[in-house]
Short mmCIF file of C-alpha atoms in Angstrom, two decimals:
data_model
loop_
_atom_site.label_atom_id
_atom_site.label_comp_id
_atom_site.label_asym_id
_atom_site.label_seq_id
_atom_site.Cartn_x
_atom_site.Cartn_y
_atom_site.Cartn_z
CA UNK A 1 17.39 -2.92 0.07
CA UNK A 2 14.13 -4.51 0.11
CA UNK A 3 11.47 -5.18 2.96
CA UNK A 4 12.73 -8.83 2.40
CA UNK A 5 16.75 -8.02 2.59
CA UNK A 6 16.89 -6.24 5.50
CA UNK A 7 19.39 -7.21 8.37
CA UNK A 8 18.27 -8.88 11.52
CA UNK A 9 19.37 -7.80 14.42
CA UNK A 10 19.32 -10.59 17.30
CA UNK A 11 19.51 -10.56 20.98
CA UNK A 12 20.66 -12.79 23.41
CA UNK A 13 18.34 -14.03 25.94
CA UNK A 14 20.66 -14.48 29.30
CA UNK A 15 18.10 -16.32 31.16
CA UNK A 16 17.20 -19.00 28.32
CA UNK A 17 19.90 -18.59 25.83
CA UNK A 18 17.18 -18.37 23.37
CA UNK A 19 18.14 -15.70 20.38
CA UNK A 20 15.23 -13.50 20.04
CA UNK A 21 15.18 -11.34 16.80
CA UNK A 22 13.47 -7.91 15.67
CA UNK A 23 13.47 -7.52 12.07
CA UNK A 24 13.33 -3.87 10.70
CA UNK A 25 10.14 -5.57 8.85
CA UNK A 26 7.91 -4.87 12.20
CA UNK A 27 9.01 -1.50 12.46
CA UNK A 28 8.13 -1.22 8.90
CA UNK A 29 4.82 -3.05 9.30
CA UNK A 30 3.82 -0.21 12.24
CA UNK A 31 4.68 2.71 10.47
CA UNK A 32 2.75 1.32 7.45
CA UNK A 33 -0.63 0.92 10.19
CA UNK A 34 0.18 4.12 11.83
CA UNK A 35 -0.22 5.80 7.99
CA UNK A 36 -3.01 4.25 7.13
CA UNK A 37 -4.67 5.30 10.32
CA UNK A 38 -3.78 8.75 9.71
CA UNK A 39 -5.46 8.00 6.62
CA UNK A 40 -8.78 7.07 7.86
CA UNK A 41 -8.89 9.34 10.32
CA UNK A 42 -8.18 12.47 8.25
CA UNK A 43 -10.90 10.50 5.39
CA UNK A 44 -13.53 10.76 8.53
CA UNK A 45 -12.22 14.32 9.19
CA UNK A 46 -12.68 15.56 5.58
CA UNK A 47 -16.13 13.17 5.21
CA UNK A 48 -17.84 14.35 7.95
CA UNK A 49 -16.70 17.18 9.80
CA UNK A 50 -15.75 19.31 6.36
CA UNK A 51 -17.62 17.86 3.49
CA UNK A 52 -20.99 17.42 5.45
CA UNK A 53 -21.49 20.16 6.75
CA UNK A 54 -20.97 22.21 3.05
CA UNK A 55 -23.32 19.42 1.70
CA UNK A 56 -26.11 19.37 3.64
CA UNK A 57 -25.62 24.00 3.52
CA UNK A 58 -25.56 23.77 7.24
CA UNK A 59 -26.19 27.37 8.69
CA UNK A 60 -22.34 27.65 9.44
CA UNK A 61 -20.91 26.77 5.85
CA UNK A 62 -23.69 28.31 4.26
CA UNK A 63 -22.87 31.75 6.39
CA UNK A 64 -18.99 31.69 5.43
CA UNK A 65 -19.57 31.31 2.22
CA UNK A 66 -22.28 33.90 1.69
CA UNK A 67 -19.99 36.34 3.14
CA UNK A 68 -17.28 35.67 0.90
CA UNK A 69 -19.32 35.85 -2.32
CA UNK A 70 -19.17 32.29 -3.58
CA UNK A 71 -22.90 31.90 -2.65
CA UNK A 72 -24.40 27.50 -2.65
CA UNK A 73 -22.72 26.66 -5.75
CA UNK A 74 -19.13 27.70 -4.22
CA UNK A 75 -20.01 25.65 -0.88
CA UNK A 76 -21.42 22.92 -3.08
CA UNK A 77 -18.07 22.46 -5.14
CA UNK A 78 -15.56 22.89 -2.14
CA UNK A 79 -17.87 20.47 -0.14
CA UNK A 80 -17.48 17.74 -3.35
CA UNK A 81 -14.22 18.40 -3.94
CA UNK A 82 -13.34 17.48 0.19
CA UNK A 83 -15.67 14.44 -0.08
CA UNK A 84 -13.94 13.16 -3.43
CA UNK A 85 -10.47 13.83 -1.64
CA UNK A 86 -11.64 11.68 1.71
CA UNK A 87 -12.94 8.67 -0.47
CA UNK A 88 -9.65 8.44 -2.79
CA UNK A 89 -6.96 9.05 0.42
CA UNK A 90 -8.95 5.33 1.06
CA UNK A 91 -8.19 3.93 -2.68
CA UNK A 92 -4.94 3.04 -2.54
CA UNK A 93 -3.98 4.13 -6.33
CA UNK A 94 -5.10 7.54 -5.11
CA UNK A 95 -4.01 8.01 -1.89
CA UNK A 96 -0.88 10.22 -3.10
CA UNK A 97 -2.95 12.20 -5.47
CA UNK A 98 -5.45 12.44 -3.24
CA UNK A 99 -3.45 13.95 -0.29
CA UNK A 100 -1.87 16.26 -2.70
CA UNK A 101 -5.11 17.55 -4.04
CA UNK A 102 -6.67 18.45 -0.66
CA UNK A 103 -3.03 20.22 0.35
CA UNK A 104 -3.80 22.62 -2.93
CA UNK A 105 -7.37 22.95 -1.46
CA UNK A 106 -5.54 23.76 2.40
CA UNK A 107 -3.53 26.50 0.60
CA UNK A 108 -6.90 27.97 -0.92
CA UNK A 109 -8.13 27.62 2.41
CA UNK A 110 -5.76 29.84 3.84
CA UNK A 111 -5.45 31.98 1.43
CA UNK A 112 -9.30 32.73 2.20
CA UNK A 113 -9.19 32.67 5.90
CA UNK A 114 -6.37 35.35 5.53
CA UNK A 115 -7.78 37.37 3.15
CA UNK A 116 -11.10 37.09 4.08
CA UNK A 117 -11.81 36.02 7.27
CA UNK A 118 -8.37 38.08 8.63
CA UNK A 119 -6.80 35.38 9.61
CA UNK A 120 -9.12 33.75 12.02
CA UNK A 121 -9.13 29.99 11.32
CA UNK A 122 -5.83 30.35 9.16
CA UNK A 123 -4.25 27.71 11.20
CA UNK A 124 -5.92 24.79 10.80
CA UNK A 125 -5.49 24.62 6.94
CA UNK A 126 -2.12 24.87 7.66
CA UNK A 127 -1.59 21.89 10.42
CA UNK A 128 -3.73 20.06 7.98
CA UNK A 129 -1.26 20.22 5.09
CA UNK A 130 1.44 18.34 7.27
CA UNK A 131 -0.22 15.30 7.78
CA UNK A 132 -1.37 15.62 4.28
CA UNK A 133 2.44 16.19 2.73
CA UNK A 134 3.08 12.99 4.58
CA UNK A 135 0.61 11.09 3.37
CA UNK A 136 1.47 11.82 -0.31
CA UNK A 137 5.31 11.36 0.28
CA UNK A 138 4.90 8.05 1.96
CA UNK A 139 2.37 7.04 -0.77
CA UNK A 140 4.99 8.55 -4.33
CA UNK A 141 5.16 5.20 -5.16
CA UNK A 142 1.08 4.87 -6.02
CA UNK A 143 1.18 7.79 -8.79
CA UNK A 144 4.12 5.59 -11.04
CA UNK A 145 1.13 2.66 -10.62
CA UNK A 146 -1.77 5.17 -11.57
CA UNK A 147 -0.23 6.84 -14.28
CA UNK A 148 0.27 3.19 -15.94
CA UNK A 149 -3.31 2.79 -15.29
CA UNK A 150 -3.99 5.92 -17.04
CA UNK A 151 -1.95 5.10 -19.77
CA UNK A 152 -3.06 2.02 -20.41
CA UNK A 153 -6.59 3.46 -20.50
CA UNK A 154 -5.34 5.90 -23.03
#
């Protein structure tokens, strides 16, 4: 059923005898604000408190990455790569791809923390990918839409 088809359910005011109704629409229409809110927030997460930080080689990022061998041009790339990933989970056609692109990049995350870093931060690549795995289920529909795009383009 669509949006447009769903049942109404109505109550029965006792005072007024008014018939008040709650369509599954506005439940619909909040979980559609609470995503893209997740959106924007994890976008501001990935923006400014990932991305900048590898792009501006702030003593921190530059540190981690020295120690793990991938040098500026390592931090560089993964800092891009987050800041592409934070501007397209805001593009709707991309929001899917987007959120599934930055999961791959939370499994390489992990992967490093655990074998590098022995496991010190190896949580919080992993509490991202939920959010993330959400975002790209709720959003499936966008990559049918962006592959016609890239078709067409073709």
């Amino acid at each position: 059923m669509s949006e447009t088809t769903l049942p109404v359910t109505a109550t029965a005011s006792a005072q007024s005898g008014t018939v008040v109704a709650e369509s599954a629409t506005a439940r619909g229409r909040r979980a559609r604000i609470a995503l893209r809110t997740l959106q924007v927030v994890l976008a501001l997460f990935y923006a400014v408190a990932s991305a900048l930080p590898k792009l501006i080689a702030h003593p921190s990022a530059s540190e981690g990455f020295a120690e793990m061998g991938w040098g500026d041009a390592g931090m560089y790339t993964i800092g891009v790569l987050e800041l592409a990933g934070a501007v397209a989970l805001l593009i709707p056609v991309l929001q899917s791809v987007s959120a599934m692109a930055l999961s791959a990049l939370m499994v390489g995350a992990f992967v490093v923390q655990v074998s590098v870093f022995d496991g010190e931060n190896a949580a919080t690549p992993l509490i991202l990918i939920v959010p993330l795995a959400l975002i790209a289920w709720a959003r499936r529909d966008q990559n049918a839409r962006l592959l016609g795009l890239v078709r067409r383009r073709a």
